[in-house]
Amino acid sequence: MRDVAKKFFALPIEEKEKYARAVNESEGYGSDRIVSEKQVLDWLYRLTLKVFPEDKRRLNLWPRDPNDFRGTLDEFASKIKTVNNILFKAMARSLDLEENSFLNQFGDQAMMQARFNFYPPCSRPDLVFGVKPHTDRSGLTVLLQDGDVEGLQILVDSKWVRVPAIPYALVVNLGDQMQIMTNGIFKSPMHRVITNLEKMRISVAFFNEPDPEREIGAVDSLVDEHRPRLYRNVKNYGAINYECYQKGMVALDTVRI
Ligand SMILES: O=C(O)CCC(=O)C(=O)O
Ligand SMILES: [Fe+2]
């Protein structure tokens, strides 16, 4: 997977532009969609592709070059889906819930987006982030980091802690929608990516989200008089999270009761 990502980003600009993101869309190749005049751009290029539901794939945006890109993504994403389902069931059991409590909220039209991130070397790493501090919009993010260049940091007790690059490891990160569904028991951690003076970095993130048309909310048995409902039920939370991110707001605060 890393290999095809690297080959894609190494293509000439004209070739990558064939898959360019349209102005008001999030899928395709390019940099951030602009939603605010005050927006500070992240130091990266990304290719975003919807992988599931399968019938929503926009294959015209899936690179043909390298020629094993599509097959590799399809196979890797299917395996990630299997891992997700195991994790969702395990997380439900760990809270003494029926094992499909989260999966049912994701629905059979659950969405998975693959995001290929390419961070070029940056001459002023003190001035710009690869990705600004944020929490993920997803339920669960599975991240294949660069095999040797670090950059990801997580906020733990008000300190930024580096996430080591481990060649064959996947990083699993909970997103905001899981925090909503667990009524705040599982936390969606703040994280950021710093830039690097000399080295480029590549990562591939798989964002797993409930069907945006479905309303999600805290699992009933996680709400009681000791633990009142923290967040209102929401639909299409991904859009709320993106707008807030670009405006420097904390998305979960906007849906807090
Ligand atoms: O590149 C990384 O390691 C993480 C990227 C990330 O946090 C994101 O795309 O949401
Ligand atoms: Fe993230």
PDB file of C-alpha atoms in Angstrom, residues 5 18 23 64 69 74 87 96 98 106 157-158 175 183-184 210 216-217 220 238 245:
ATOM      1  CA  ALA A   5       1.051   5.606  -2.626  1.00  0.00           C
ATOM      2  CA  LYS A  18      -6.126  14.094 -13.874  1.00  0.00           C
ATOM      3  CA  VAL A  23     -13.767  23.002  -6.095  1.00  0.00           C
ATOM      4  CA  ARG A  64      -4.629   4.110 -13.097  1.00  0.00           C
ATOM      5  CA  PHE A  69      -3.024   1.121  -7.304  1.00  0.00           C
ATOM      6  CA  ASP A  74      -9.401  -2.482  -2.796  1.00  0.00           C
ATOM      7  CA  LEU A  87     -12.587  -3.695  16.998  1.00  0.00           C
ATOM      8  CA  ASP A  96     -20.704  -4.651  28.650  1.00  0.00           C
ATOM      9  CA  GLU A  98     -24.385  -6.043  23.037  1.00  0.00           C
ATOM     10  CA  PHE A 106     -22.704   2.594  11.417  1.00  0.00           C
ATOM     11  CA  ASP A 157      -2.061  15.684  29.521  1.00  0.00           C
ATOM     12  CA  SER A 158      -1.404  18.962  27.666  1.00  0.00           C
ATOM     13  CA  GLY A 175     -12.740   9.693  16.244  1.00  0.00           C
ATOM     14  CA  ASN A 183     -21.358   9.205  25.709  1.00  0.00           C
ATOM     15  CA  GLY A 184     -17.826  10.474  26.291  1.00  0.00           C
ATOM     16  CA  PRO A 210     -21.467   5.828  10.121  1.00  0.00           C
ATOM     17  CA  ILE A 216     -26.162   8.594  15.606  1.00  0.00           C
ATOM     18  CA  GLY A 217     -26.092   9.128  19.342  1.00  0.00           C
ATOM     19  CA  ASP A 220     -28.956   4.055  25.543  1.00  0.00           C
ATOM     20  CA  GLY A 238     -18.256  14.785   9.066  1.00  0.00           C
ATOM     21  CA  TYR A 245     -11.498  22.389  11.891  1.00  0.00           C
TER      22      TYR A 245
END
